[in-house]
């Protein structure tokens, strides 16, 4: 599968943001904590969601799609405690079922996870949290087994504010005996979404969005209805798409507060941004100026927007510096962007980008999800017709990217 992108068309019009991949996947996992069905709305139609449906189904849950964008997850038949190895290998977020399974069954066995190849992604912080809650953990030949007949509330200080570890611990602690406090917790909006969802199930959690989260364990949780928050990475990706094409367009169904770090950098680069309650207007101010970016945990600049902003800075006036502080291997897109004429020098986890007046169309391959999105954006700006291969990476996390860009006037076609 490929995208064929005709470059040089300024984007105009209105585009709507989908539900957040990185929240939807976790809420799907969290629904296993309930004893009755959950209905989750605003779920994006992406491959990773389908993979998570596969994980839940294999564990014995029943997953239905009563209408587009809505999942009904009935955990009544839940019986498995070992998510399928091939799915865990395929998608790292599968390990988010560990917390719920440990809490419900007292045991869980998973393969060391896979996912995008963006650097070493250990799960030691997840395991440290489970241990603190009373689990015994054995790691053996690529598998991890956690056993805890009962979980007990504990104080846990995370060495790093890991998103996945914070969420996994929150889920397990929701059914623990006593109170858990997570310190140095991740503060991403998806954590707040998970707190809101879990509280709707009957959990007692406070503090998400700050670095200290307090969870009072409950005996049982029951189903609810909930709508996933808008995807802030998709929002940011469209912002860059409009800016890189010299366009002027609105992004709707988004939360401007969640993309402030991206807005600040785009403004610094000379892009005009107008914020309203749930929509953002992006107006290009011509060729962007160079800026420096350091990725950091939220509310810092998101690592998930690093490749896309690099694509923009490849055509900036002057020299930009990007420092990747979360995932060291997130530079695999660089080689492909260079093939399009970008001048990017790599020094460890720093990329130095000498802006060029234009990029040139050629055939490139998506190296991973966000790197793939960056190549599509580069193609929108390049002279000629770019073909982006391996778009399965992109389709893991972006709902109908080609259709949405086309609705803004882009000439992009999905080729079989
Ligand atoms: C989530 O991954 C997101 N994935 C990632 O999005 C995102 O890039 C990342 O958070 C950071 O914002 C999902 O939500 C499914 P972390 P996660 O645990 O939870 C280290 C995308 O493109 N670490 O916050 O895996 C880790 O190696 C994806 O949508 C440990 O050392 O991220 C990394 O350096 C890619 N030990 C840092 O912490 C651990 O036990 C942040 O990882 C866990 C993490």
XYZ file of C-alpha atoms and ligand atoms in Angstrom:
460
model
C 0.000 0.000 0.000
C 1.209 3.485 -0.891
C 0.059 7.058 -0.797
C 0.641 9.088 -3.917
C 0.900 12.737 -2.968
C 0.936 15.652 -5.416
C 2.889 18.439 -3.766
C 2.460 22.184 -3.845
C -1.248 22.635 -3.100
C -2.037 24.975 -0.158
C -4.564 23.277 2.154
C -7.853 25.090 2.721
C -11.169 24.315 4.381
C -12.105 22.410 7.506
C -10.951 19.057 8.891
C -12.278 17.148 11.905
C -10.085 15.376 14.423
C -10.854 11.774 15.487
C -10.745 10.234 18.959
C -7.263 9.780 20.424
C -5.528 6.512 19.585
C -3.448 6.668 22.741
C -6.511 7.034 24.919
C -8.925 4.710 23.095
C -6.506 1.765 23.351
C -6.136 2.251 27.119
C -9.861 2.686 27.743
C -10.480 -0.542 25.841
C -7.998 -2.296 28.154
C -9.504 -0.600 31.218
C -12.960 -1.878 30.320
C -11.734 -5.348 31.356
C -11.794 -4.083 34.957
C -15.585 -3.800 34.867
C -17.967 -6.663 35.494
C -20.619 -5.337 33.115
C -20.373 -3.942 29.551
C -18.783 -0.609 28.618
C -19.706 1.463 25.593
C -16.872 3.607 24.267
C -17.613 6.268 21.652
C -15.408 8.386 19.388
C -13.063 5.422 18.858
C -10.865 5.963 15.766
C -11.049 3.410 12.955
C -7.359 2.456 12.886
C -5.385 -0.776 12.812
C -4.172 -0.489 16.406
C -7.776 -0.403 17.629
C -8.512 -3.529 15.586
C -5.449 -5.184 17.128
C -6.711 -4.307 20.608
C -10.135 -5.735 19.699
C -8.236 -8.927 18.816
C -6.489 -8.918 22.193
C -9.724 -8.416 24.160
C -11.582 -11.033 22.132
C -8.795 -13.577 22.606
C -9.061 -13.009 26.353
C -12.761 -13.909 26.241
C -14.388 -10.464 26.144
C -17.131 -9.826 23.588
C -16.568 -6.758 21.441
C -19.287 -5.363 19.195
C -19.484 -2.292 16.968
C -23.092 -1.078 17.292
C -22.285 1.914 15.056
C -19.252 3.492 13.426
C -16.837 4.786 16.056
C -18.565 2.987 18.935
C -17.382 -0.174 20.672
C -19.369 -2.191 23.173
C -17.078 -4.327 25.294
C -18.663 -7.030 27.422
C -16.100 -8.542 29.793
C -18.537 -11.153 31.215
C -16.871 -14.086 29.418
C -13.355 -12.924 30.281
C -11.318 -15.971 31.160
C -7.842 -15.613 29.656
C -4.872 -14.142 31.452
C -2.385 -14.445 28.618
C -2.847 -12.024 25.679
C -1.814 -13.643 22.359
C 1.905 -13.445 21.792
C 1.704 -12.312 18.159
C -0.582 -9.364 19.017
C 1.619 -8.203 21.900
C 4.589 -8.430 19.561
C 2.696 -6.361 16.990
C 1.462 -3.635 19.320
C 3.108 -2.470 22.514
C -0.131 -1.015 23.896
C -1.307 -4.639 24.348
C 0.603 -4.663 27.625
C -1.989 -2.260 29.015
C -4.159 -5.315 29.678
C -1.603 -6.421 32.293
C -2.949 -4.174 35.068
C -6.602 -5.174 34.572
C -5.824 -8.917 34.216
C -3.614 -8.919 37.305
C -6.337 -7.146 39.271
C -9.153 -9.419 38.024
C -7.398 -12.842 37.912
C -4.412 -12.428 40.204
C -2.081 -13.377 37.387
C -1.004 -12.408 33.890
C 1.611 -13.659 31.448
C 2.789 -11.586 28.484
C 5.490 -11.595 25.888
C 7.941 -8.702 26.017
C 6.104 -6.196 23.822
C 6.826 -4.901 20.311
C 5.461 -1.849 18.488
C 7.124 0.914 16.474
C 10.889 0.546 16.358
C 11.649 3.926 17.927
C 14.159 2.830 20.556
C 14.415 0.493 23.516
C 11.090 0.461 25.294
C 11.447 -1.488 28.523
C 8.494 -2.047 30.863
C 10.494 -2.086 34.086
C 8.473 0.817 35.522
C 5.187 -1.033 34.934
C 6.644 -4.074 36.697
C 8.061 -1.999 39.543
C 4.564 -0.645 40.127
C 2.968 -4.116 40.101
C 5.645 -5.352 42.526
C 4.903 -2.452 44.866
C 1.223 -3.494 44.775
C 2.268 -6.967 45.942
C 2.814 -8.950 42.728
C 5.564 -11.528 42.259
C 7.178 -11.120 38.882
C 9.248 -13.648 36.971
C 10.902 -12.800 33.654
C 11.803 -15.863 31.649
C 12.932 -16.228 28.034
C 11.099 -13.208 26.698
C 7.969 -13.728 28.795
C 6.834 -11.947 31.934
C 4.635 -13.629 34.517
C 3.061 -11.570 37.293
C 1.151 -13.247 40.135
C -0.712 -11.586 43.008
C -3.574 -13.372 44.775
C -4.435 -9.925 46.139
C -3.164 -6.420 45.383
C -2.512 -3.898 48.164
C -2.369 -0.116 47.890
C 1.168 1.302 47.957
C 3.207 4.453 47.432
C 5.044 4.317 44.122
C 7.604 6.827 42.907
C 8.209 6.478 39.173
C 11.819 7.054 38.080
C 10.431 8.636 34.906
C 6.872 9.869 34.247
C 6.038 6.970 31.925
C 2.595 7.220 30.324
C 2.049 3.468 30.036
C 3.328 2.681 33.545
C 1.161 5.395 35.117
C -1.909 3.993 33.340
C -1.164 0.339 34.064
C -0.628 1.072 37.770
C -3.787 3.230 37.948
C -5.828 0.362 36.505
C -4.400 -2.316 38.795
C -4.674 -0.064 41.868
C -8.366 0.627 41.157
C -9.152 -2.884 42.435
C -6.427 -3.075 45.130
C -7.057 -3.225 48.843
C -6.258 0.262 50.197
C -4.886 3.500 48.790
C -2.183 3.875 46.150
C -0.228 7.048 45.510
C 1.740 7.399 42.268
C 4.404 10.110 42.413
C 6.216 11.561 39.407
C 3.223 10.319 37.414
C 2.829 11.184 33.725
C 0.583 14.222 33.191
C -0.563 13.610 29.616
C -4.221 14.410 28.762
C -4.755 10.682 28.066
C -4.066 9.996 31.763
C -6.838 12.415 32.707
C -9.124 10.690 30.199
C -8.345 7.365 31.820
C -9.018 8.732 35.305
C -12.386 10.079 34.131
C -13.251 6.753 32.518
C -12.211 4.677 35.541
C -14.143 6.955 37.889
C -17.220 6.417 35.713
C -16.679 2.676 36.312
C -16.809 3.414 40.042
C -13.098 3.873 40.766
C -11.937 6.580 43.174
C -9.024 8.396 41.540
C -7.862 11.981 41.946
C -4.899 13.963 40.741
C -4.531 12.879 37.100
C -3.021 15.780 35.173
C -0.701 16.523 38.116
C 2.382 14.523 39.079
C 0.666 12.874 42.059
C -2.257 10.507 41.561
C -4.202 8.999 44.450
C -6.262 5.858 43.925
C -8.545 4.401 46.572
C -9.090 0.746 45.663
C -12.636 -0.590 45.203
C -13.996 -4.136 45.494
C -15.597 -4.152 42.042
C -16.247 -1.860 39.088
C -19.128 -1.819 36.634
C -19.653 -0.724 33.022
C -20.323 2.767 31.699
C -20.624 4.862 28.540
C -17.803 7.191 27.633
C -16.481 9.226 24.706
C -12.731 9.283 23.934
C -11.013 12.683 23.962
C -9.796 14.175 20.642
C -6.422 13.100 19.295
C -3.844 15.802 20.058
C -1.213 14.223 17.803
C -3.601 14.151 14.850
C -4.451 17.780 15.659
C -0.762 18.694 15.632
C -0.156 16.714 12.438
C -2.890 18.676 10.603
C -1.519 21.940 11.979
C 1.836 21.155 10.413
C 0.180 19.916 7.194
C -1.562 23.266 6.755
C 1.566 25.247 7.633
C 3.907 23.247 5.386
C 1.681 23.795 2.321
C 1.334 27.529 2.871
C -2.360 26.925 3.547
C -5.120 28.452 5.640
C -7.603 26.049 7.239
C -9.585 25.133 10.343
C -9.136 22.056 12.504
C -12.321 21.141 14.359
C -13.280 18.818 17.245
C -9.963 19.393 18.965
C -8.797 20.708 22.349
C -6.429 23.656 21.764
C -5.188 23.441 25.373
C -3.669 20.009 24.638
C -1.469 21.244 21.777
C -0.050 24.381 23.355
C 3.573 23.250 22.996
C 3.057 22.702 19.253
C 1.170 25.992 18.882
C 4.007 27.856 20.637
C 6.631 26.426 18.270
C 4.564 27.078 15.164
C 3.987 30.677 16.256
C 7.710 31.034 16.890
C 8.241 29.832 13.309
C 5.903 32.546 12.034
C 2.719 30.515 11.541
C -0.473 32.341 12.537
C -2.717 30.342 14.873
C -6.174 31.349 16.060
C -7.674 29.326 18.922
C -11.345 28.947 19.717
C -13.096 26.564 22.147
C -12.777 23.392 20.119
C -11.194 24.570 16.884
C -7.966 26.015 15.633
C -7.265 28.061 12.520
C -3.809 27.713 11.024
C -2.667 30.353 8.549
C 0.744 30.032 7.000
C 2.909 33.130 7.105
C 4.993 31.967 4.110
C 8.219 30.015 4.489
C 8.625 29.244 8.221
C 11.473 30.539 10.356
C 13.915 28.132 12.022
C 13.201 27.077 15.612
C 14.708 24.696 18.134
C 12.639 21.921 19.668
C 13.268 19.627 22.660
C 10.854 16.757 23.181
C 9.717 16.303 26.772
C 6.919 14.665 28.748
C 3.650 16.655 28.690
C 3.218 19.630 28.816
C 6.554 19.774 26.965
C 6.812 19.339 23.190
C 5.508 15.814 22.372
C 7.883 13.227 20.952
C 4.924 12.086 18.808
C 5.162 15.410 16.907
C 8.933 15.357 16.427
C 9.128 13.906 12.871
C 6.292 16.115 11.603
C 7.877 19.339 12.879
C 11.195 18.203 11.343
C 9.472 17.966 7.962
C 8.304 21.566 8.365
C 11.713 22.798 9.507
C 13.328 21.142 6.462
C 11.939 24.043 4.431
C 12.509 26.751 7.062
C 14.689 29.818 6.686
C 17.808 29.041 8.739
C 19.090 26.272 10.990
C 16.868 24.381 13.436
C 17.914 21.961 16.154
C 15.711 19.101 17.367
C 16.624 17.213 20.538
C 14.801 13.922 21.130
C 14.691 13.182 24.846
C 12.119 10.362 24.981
C 12.773 7.835 22.185
C 16.355 7.869 20.841
C 15.564 5.943 17.629
C 12.890 8.330 16.499
C 15.169 9.534 13.683
C 14.511 6.783 11.162
C 12.530 9.201 8.974
C 15.657 11.351 8.507
C 17.170 9.179 5.808
C 13.926 9.302 3.805
C 13.560 13.085 4.199
C 17.140 13.472 2.986
C 16.129 11.596 -0.153
C 13.615 14.391 -0.706
C 16.373 16.983 -0.467
C 16.280 17.792 3.258
C 19.616 18.713 4.824
C 19.606 17.029 8.241
C 22.700 16.134 10.253
C 22.366 13.691 13.129
C 24.500 13.835 16.247
C 23.264 11.279 18.766
C 19.810 12.390 19.831
C 20.130 15.777 18.142
C 19.147 16.637 14.566
C 20.506 19.789 12.989
C 18.307 20.888 10.092
C 19.547 23.382 7.508
C 16.331 24.635 5.932
C 16.076 24.355 2.148
C 13.864 26.403 -0.102
C 12.095 23.318 -1.389
C 11.860 19.531 -1.144
C 11.712 17.230 -4.158
C 9.279 14.388 -4.740
C 10.610 10.849 -4.814
C 9.664 7.366 -3.565
C 10.069 6.964 0.192
C 9.016 4.425 2.805
C 7.306 5.111 6.131
C 9.721 3.863 8.811
C 7.143 4.020 11.621
C 3.860 5.752 12.452
C 4.869 9.373 13.081
C 7.854 9.188 10.724
C 5.428 8.046 8.021
C 3.130 10.988 8.729
C 6.134 13.325 8.404
C 6.873 11.942 4.926
C 3.287 12.534 3.803
C 3.585 16.137 5.029
C 6.887 16.525 3.205
C 5.196 15.151 0.078
C 2.437 17.773 0.377
C 5.112 20.469 0.213
C 7.487 18.891 -2.335
C 7.790 19.656 -6.025
C 6.211 16.764 -7.934
C 4.587 13.471 -7.009
C 5.820 11.648 -3.902
C 5.020 8.000 -3.266
C 5.056 6.986 0.389
C 5.280 3.208 0.880
C 4.684 1.037 3.955
C 1.654 3.113 4.866
C 0.438 0.330 7.145
C 2.549 2.114 9.745
C 0.509 5.282 9.214
C -2.795 3.423 9.235
C -2.004 1.998 12.666
C -2.655 5.408 14.153
C -4.314 7.853 11.733
C -7.949 7.410 10.747
C -8.448 8.015 7.038
C -5.447 10.292 6.690
C -5.677 10.451 2.900
C -9.416 11.211 2.921
C -9.051 13.928 5.523
C -6.166 15.623 3.695
C -8.120 15.348 0.433
C -11.033 17.136 2.132
C -8.616 20.059 2.626
C -7.856 20.068 -1.087
C -4.735 17.886 -1.080
C -4.253 15.573 -4.051
C -3.493 12.308 -2.281
C -4.486 8.842 -3.395
C -4.207 5.511 -1.649
C -2.766 2.964 -4.074
C -3.106 -0.778 -3.541
C 3.101 6.336 25.020
O 4.039 5.278 24.937
C 2.523 6.485 23.652
N 1.905 5.233 23.230
C 3.596 6.883 22.655
O 2.986 7.118 21.415
C 4.265 8.163 23.129
O 5.324 8.474 22.263
C 4.772 7.989 24.552
O 3.694 7.553 25.423
C 5.367 9.260 25.142
O 4.410 10.272 25.118
C 0.709 4.909 23.660
O 0.075 5.630 24.420
C 0.127 3.651 23.127
P 6.367 5.958 28.063
P 4.638 4.626 26.270
O 6.178 4.773 28.926
O 3.586 4.595 27.306
C 10.906 4.844 29.110
C 2.728 6.983 19.079
O 3.435 7.300 18.093
N 10.326 3.750 29.906
O 5.925 7.291 28.560
O 5.280 3.383 25.853
C 10.734 4.602 27.617
O 11.728 3.766 27.124
C 3.326 6.287 20.273
O 1.507 7.191 19.130
C 11.144 2.988 30.691
O 12.362 3.189 30.745
O 5.730 5.704 26.638
C 10.786 5.993 27.072
O 12.120 6.410 26.940
C 4.738 5.900 20.099
N 10.600 1.963 31.431
C 10.125 6.820 28.168
O 10.186 6.023 29.351
C 9.257 1.710 31.398
O 8.808 0.784 32.093
C 8.669 7.197 27.887
O 7.897 6.043 27.668
C 8.422 2.501 30.593
C 8.978 3.518 29.844
